[in-house]
Coordinates of C-alpha atoms in Angstrom, one line a residue:
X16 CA 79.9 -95.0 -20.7
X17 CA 76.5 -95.8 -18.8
X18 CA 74.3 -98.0 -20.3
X19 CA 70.6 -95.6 -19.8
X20 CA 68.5 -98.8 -21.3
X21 CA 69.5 -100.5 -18.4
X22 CA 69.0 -97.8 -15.5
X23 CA 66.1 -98.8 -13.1
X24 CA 62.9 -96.9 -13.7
X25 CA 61.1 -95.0 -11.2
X26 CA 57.0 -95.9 -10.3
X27 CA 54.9 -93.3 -11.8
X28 CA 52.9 -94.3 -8.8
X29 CA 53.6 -91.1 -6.6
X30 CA 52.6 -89.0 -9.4
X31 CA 49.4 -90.6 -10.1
X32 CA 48.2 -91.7 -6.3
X33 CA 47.1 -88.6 -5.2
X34 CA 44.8 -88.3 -8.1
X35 CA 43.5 -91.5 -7.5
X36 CA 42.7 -90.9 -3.9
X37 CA 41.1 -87.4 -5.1
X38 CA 38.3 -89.4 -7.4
X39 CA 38.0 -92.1 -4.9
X40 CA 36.7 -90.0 -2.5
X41 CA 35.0 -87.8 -5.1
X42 CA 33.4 -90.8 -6.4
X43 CA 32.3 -92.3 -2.6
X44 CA 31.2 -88.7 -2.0
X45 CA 28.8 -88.4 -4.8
X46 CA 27.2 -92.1 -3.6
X47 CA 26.5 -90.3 -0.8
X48 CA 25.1 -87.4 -1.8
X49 CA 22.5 -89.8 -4.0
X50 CA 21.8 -92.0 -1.1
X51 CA 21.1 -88.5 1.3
X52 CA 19.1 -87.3 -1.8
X53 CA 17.0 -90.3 -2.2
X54 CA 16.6 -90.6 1.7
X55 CA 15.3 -87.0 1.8
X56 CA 12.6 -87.6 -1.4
X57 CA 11.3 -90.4 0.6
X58 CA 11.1 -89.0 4.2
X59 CA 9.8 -85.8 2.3
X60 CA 6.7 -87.9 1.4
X61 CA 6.3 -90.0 4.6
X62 CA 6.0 -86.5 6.6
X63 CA 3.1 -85.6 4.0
X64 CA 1.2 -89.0 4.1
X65 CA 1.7 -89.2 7.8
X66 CA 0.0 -85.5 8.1
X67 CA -2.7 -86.7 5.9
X68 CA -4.0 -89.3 7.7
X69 CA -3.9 -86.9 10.9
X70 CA -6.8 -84.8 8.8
X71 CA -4.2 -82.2 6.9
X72 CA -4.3 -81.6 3.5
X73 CA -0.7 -81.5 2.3
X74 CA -0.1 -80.9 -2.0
X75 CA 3.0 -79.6 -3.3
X76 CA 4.2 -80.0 -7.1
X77 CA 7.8 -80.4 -8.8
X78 CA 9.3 -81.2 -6.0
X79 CA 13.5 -82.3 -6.7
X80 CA 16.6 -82.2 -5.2
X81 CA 20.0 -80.8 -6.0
X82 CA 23.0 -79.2 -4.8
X83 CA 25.5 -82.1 -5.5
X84 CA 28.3 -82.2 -4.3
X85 CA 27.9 -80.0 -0.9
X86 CA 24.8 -78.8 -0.7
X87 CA 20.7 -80.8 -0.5
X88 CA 18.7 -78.3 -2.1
X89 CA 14.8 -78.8 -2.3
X90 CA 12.3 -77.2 -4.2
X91 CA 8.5 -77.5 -4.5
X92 CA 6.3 -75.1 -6.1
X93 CA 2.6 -75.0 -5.1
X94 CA 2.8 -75.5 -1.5
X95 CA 0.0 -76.0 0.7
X96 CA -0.7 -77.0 4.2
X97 CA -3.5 -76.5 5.9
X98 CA -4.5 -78.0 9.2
X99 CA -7.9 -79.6 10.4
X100 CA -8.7 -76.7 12.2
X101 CA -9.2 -74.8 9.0
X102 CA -5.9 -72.8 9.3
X103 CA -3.1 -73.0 6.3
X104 CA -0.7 -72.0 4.8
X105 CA -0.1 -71.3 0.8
X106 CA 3.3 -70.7 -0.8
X107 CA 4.1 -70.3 -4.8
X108 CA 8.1 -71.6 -3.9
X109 CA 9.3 -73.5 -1.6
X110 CA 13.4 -74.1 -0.8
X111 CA 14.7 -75.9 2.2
X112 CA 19.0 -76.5 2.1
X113 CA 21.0 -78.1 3.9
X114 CA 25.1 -78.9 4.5
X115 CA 25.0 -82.4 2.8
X116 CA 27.8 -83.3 5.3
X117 CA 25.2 -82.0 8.0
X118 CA 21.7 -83.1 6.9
X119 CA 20.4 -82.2 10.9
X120 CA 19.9 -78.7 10.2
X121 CA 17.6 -77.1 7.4
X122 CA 16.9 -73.3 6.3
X123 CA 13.8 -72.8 4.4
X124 CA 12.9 -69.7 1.8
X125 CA 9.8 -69.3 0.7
X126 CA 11.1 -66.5 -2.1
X127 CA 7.8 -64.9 -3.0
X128 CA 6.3 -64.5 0.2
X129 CA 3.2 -66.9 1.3
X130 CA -0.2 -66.7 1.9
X131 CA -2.2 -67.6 5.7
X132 CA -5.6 -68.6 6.1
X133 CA -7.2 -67.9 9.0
X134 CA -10.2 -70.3 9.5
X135 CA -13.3 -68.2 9.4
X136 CA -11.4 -65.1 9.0
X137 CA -10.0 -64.9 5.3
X138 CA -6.6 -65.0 3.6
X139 CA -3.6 -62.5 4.3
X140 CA -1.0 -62.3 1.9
X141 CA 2.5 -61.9 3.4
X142 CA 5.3 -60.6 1.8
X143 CA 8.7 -59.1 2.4
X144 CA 12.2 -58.7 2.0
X145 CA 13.0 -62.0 3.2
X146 CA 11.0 -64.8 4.5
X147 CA 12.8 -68.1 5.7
X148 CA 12.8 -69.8 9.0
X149 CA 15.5 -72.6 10.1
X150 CA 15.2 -75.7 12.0
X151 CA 18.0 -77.9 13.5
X152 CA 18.5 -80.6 15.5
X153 CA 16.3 -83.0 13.7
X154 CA 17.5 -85.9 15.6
X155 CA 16.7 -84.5 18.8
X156 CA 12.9 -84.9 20.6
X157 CA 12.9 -81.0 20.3
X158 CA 14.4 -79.2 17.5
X159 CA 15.2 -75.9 17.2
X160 CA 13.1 -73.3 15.3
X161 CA 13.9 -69.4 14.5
X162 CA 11.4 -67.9 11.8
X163 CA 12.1 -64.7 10.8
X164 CA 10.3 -62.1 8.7
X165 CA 12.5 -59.1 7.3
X166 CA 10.4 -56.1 6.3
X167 CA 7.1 -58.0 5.9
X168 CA 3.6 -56.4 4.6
X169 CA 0.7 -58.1 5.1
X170 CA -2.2 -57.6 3.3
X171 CA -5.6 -59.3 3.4
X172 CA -7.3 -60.3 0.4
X173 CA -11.2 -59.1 -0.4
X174 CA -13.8 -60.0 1.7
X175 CA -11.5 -60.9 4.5
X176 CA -11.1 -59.7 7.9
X177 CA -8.4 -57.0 8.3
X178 CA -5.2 -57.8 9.6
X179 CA -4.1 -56.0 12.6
X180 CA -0.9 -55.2 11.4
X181 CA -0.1 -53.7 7.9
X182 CA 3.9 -53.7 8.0
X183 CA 7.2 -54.1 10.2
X184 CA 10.4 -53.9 10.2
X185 CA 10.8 -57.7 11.4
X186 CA 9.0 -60.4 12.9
X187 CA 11.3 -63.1 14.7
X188 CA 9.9 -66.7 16.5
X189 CA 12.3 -68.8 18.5
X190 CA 11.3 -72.2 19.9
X191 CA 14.0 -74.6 21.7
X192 CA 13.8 -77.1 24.3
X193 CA 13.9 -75.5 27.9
X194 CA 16.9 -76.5 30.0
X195 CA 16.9 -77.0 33.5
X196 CA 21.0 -76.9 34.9
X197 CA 22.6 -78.5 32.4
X198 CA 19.7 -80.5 31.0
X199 CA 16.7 -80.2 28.8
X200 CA 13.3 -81.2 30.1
X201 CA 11.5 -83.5 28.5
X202 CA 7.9 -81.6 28.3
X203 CA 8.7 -77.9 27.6
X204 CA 9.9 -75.1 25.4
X205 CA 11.5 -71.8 25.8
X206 CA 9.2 -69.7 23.3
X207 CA 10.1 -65.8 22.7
X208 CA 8.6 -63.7 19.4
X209 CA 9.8 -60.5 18.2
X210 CA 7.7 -57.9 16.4
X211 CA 9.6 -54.7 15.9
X212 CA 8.8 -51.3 14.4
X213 CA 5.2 -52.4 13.7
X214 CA 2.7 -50.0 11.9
X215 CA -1.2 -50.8 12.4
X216 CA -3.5 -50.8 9.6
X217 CA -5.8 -47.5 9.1
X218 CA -7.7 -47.0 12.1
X219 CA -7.8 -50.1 13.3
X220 CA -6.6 -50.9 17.6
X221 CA -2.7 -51.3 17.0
X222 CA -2.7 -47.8 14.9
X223 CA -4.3 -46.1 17.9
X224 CA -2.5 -48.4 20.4
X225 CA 0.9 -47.0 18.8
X226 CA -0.9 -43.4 18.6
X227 CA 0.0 -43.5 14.7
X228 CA 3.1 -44.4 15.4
X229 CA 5.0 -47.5 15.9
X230 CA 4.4 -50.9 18.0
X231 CA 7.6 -52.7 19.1
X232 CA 6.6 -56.3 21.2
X233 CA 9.4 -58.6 22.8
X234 CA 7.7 -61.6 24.6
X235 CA 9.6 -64.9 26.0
X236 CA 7.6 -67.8 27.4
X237 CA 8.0 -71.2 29.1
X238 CA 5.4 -73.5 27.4
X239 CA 4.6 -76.4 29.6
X240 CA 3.4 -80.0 27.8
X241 CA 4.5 -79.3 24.8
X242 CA 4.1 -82.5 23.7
X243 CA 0.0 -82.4 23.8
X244 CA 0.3 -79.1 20.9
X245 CA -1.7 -81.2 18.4
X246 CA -2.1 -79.9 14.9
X247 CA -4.3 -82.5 13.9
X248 CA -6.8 -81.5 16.3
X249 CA -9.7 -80.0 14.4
X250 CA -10.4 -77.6 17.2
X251 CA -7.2 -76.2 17.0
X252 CA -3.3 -76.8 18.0
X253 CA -4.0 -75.7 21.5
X254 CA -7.1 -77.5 21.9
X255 CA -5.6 -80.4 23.1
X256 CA -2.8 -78.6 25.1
X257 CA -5.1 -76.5 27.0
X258 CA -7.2 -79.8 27.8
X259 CA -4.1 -81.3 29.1
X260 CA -3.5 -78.6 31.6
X261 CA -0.8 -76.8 29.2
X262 CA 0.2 -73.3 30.5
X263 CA 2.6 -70.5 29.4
X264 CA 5.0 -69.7 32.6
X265 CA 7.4 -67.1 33.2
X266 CA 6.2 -65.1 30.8
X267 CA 8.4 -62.1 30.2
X268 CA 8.5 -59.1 27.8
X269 CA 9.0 -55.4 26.7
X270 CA 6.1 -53.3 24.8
X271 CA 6.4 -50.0 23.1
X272 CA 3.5 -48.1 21.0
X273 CA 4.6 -44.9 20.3
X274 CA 5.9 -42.6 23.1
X275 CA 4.3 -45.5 25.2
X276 CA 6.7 -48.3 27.2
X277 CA 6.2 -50.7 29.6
X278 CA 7.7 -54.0 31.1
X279 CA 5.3 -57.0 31.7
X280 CA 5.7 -60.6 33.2
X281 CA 3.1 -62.6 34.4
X282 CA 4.0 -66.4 36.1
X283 CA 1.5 -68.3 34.8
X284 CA -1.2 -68.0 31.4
X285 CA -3.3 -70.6 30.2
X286 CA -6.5 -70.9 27.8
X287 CA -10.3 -71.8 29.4
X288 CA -12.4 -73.7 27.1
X289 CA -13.3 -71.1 24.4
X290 CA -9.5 -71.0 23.9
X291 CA -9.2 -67.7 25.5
X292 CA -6.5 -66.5 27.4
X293 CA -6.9 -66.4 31.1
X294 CA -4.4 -64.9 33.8
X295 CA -2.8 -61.4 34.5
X296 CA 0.0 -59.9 33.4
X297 CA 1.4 -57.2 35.7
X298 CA 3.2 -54.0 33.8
X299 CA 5.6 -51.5 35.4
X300 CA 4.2 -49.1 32.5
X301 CA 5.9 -45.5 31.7
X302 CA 3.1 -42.9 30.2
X303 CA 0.5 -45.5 29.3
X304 CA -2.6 -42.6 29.5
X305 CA -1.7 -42.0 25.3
X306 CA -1.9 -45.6 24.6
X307 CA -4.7 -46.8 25.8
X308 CA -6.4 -43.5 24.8
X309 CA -5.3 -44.2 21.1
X310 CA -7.0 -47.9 21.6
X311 CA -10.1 -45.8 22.7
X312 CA -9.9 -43.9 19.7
X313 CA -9.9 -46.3 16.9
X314 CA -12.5 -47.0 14.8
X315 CA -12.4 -50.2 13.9
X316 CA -11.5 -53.6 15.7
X317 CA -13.1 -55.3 18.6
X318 CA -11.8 -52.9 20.8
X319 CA -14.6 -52.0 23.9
X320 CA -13.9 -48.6 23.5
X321 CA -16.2 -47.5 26.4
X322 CA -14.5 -50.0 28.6
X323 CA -11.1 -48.2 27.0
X324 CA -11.8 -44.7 27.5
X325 CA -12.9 -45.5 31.1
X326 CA -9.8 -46.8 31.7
X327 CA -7.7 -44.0 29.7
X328 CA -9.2 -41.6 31.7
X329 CA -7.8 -43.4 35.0
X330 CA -4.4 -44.4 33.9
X331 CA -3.9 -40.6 32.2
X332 CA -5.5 -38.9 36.4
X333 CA -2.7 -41.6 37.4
X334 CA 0.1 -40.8 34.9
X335 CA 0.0 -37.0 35.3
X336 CA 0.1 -37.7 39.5
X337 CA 2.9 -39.7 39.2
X338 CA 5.1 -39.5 35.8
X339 CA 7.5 -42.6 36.6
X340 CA 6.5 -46.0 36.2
X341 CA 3.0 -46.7 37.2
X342 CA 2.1 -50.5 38.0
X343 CA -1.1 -51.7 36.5
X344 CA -2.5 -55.2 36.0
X345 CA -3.9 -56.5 32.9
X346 CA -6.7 -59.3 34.1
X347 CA -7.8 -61.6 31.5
X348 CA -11.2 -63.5 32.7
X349 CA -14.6 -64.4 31.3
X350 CA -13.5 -63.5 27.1
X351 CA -12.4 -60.2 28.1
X352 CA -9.3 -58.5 29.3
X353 CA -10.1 -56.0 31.6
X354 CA -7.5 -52.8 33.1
X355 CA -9.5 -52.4 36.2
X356 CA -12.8 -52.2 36.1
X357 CA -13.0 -51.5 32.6
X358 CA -12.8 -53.8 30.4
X359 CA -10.9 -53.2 27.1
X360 CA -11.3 -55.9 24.4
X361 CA -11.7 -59.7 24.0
X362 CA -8.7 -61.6 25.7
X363 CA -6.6 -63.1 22.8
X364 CA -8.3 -66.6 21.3
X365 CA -5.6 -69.4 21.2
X366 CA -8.0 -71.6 19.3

């Protein structure tokens, strides 16, 4: 008979080895995870002193970060920003995440909506369905940046100056770095925003533009010298940009107000001294009489409504004569934008 007290015994090794492994890692993962957390709580608070001492006022409260084992998660509640120039921005939550095995590419959710401040023109409160923008990239000169807005409302508090719009379906913003071949340049961005299904506020210029209806905007842009867009400048971020000799090129876009359409591009847009826009932008433009008579219409807004009947009247003598697409030119010069001879409103103030 076989002796069994003498038979070799086998390693338990195998059995246990792939356990082992499984918490080494685990255990090498989690160091990570504290070292990525730690790194973000202090570059979270570098960013905020190094904005301070460019003139911003930066306060958040109970700010922390989770998510262990896959995920940095980072909350602050109370957060404001608001730039030199008077402009800010106010949120109740704040939650930026990120892949902790990809720490280069962040969304942020601010859950309950946000506040702006427009200097010298009041608070609007924002609010919608979703608002969260991403950024990735963040070891590159130029990240990239989509905001997006999903059914916002915006409403401005008391004593404030309206807000143009007073809901939409969406709002989109895209920034990236603007490639040339194969390569980025160093200086510029490829800019495009997205309103879409856009109703004005009581009579104000955007209801009448849309003639009660709707306003859909799709605009794409080249900014050149990016790098001169200064947010600490007290005059505004494209104060120093427009000093510089910054311009918007190739501008490109779509417009729709109601039963209203139109094509636009203009090659080059910049800002004079007053920060307003100054340029033309050439539209291929398919019963545009209804629009601009709308914009006449309205009864509130800065809208030169003498200027914009005068040039309703034209463009309607001019859309009845020839119902295609009728080329017009929008001129932007001396504060105004003018269709014509007429001119229409103030030209849009970058700063």
């Amino acid at each position: 008979m076989t002796d069994r007290s003498s038979a070799p015994r086998h390693s338990r090794w195998g059995l246990y080895a792939p356990f082992v492994i499984v918490l080494g890692l685990l255990a090498a993962w989690t160091v990570w995870w504290f070292i990525l957390a730690h790194q973000v709580e202090g570059r979270l608070e570098q960013q905020a002193e190094r904005l301070r001492r460019q003139g911003w006022d930066v306060r958040y409260a109970d700010a922390s970060v989770t998510g262990w084992p896959f995920r940095a998660r980072v909350a602050a509640r109370h957060v404001s920003l608001a730039a030199p120039s008077g402009h800010a921005v106010a949120l109740p939550e704040l939650v930026a995440e990120a892949n902790a095995y990809q720490p280069t590419k962040w969304v942020l959710v601010a859950p309950d909506g946000l506040t702006l401040d427009r200097a010298g023109k009041g608070k609007v409160a924002v609010r919608g369905d979703a608002v969260r923008m991403s950024v990735s990239g963040l070891d590159h000169r130029w990240p990239d940046l989509a905001l997006e807005l999903v059914n916002p409302v915006f409403t401005a508090h008391p004593d404030s100056e309206p807000f143009p719009v007073a809901r939409a379906a969406r709002f989109e913003f895209y920034a990236r770095p603007h490639v040339v071949g194969d390569q980025a340049t160093t200086d510029d961005l490829d800019v495009m925003a997205r309103l879409l299904d856009a109703r004005g506020r009581p009579d104000g210029a955007v209801e009448g533009f849309a003639q009660q209806g709707q306003l859909t905007v799709e605009i794409e842009a080249v900014i050149g010298k990016a790098s001169t867009l200064s947010g600490g400048d007290p005059a505004g971020v494209f104060a120093a940009w427009t000093r510089s000799g910054g311009t918007f090129r190739n501008v490109r876009g779509e417009l729709k107000a109601g039963d209203s359409e139109a094509t636009l591009s203009s090659d080059l847009l910049r800002a004079d001294a007053d920060g307003r826009l100054v340029g033309s932008v050439d539209f291929q433009a398919r019963r545009p009489g209804p629009a601009i008579a709308g914009l006449a219409g309205s009864q509130a807004g800065p809208v030169d409504q003498a200027g914009a009947a005068g040039a309703a009247a034209t463009t309607g003598a001019a859309s009845a004569a020839s119902p295609d697409d009728l080329p017009l030119t929008l001129v932007f010069r001396d504060g105004r934008a003018w269709l014509g001879p007429f001119p229409i409103a103030p030209a849009p103030k970058l700063f």
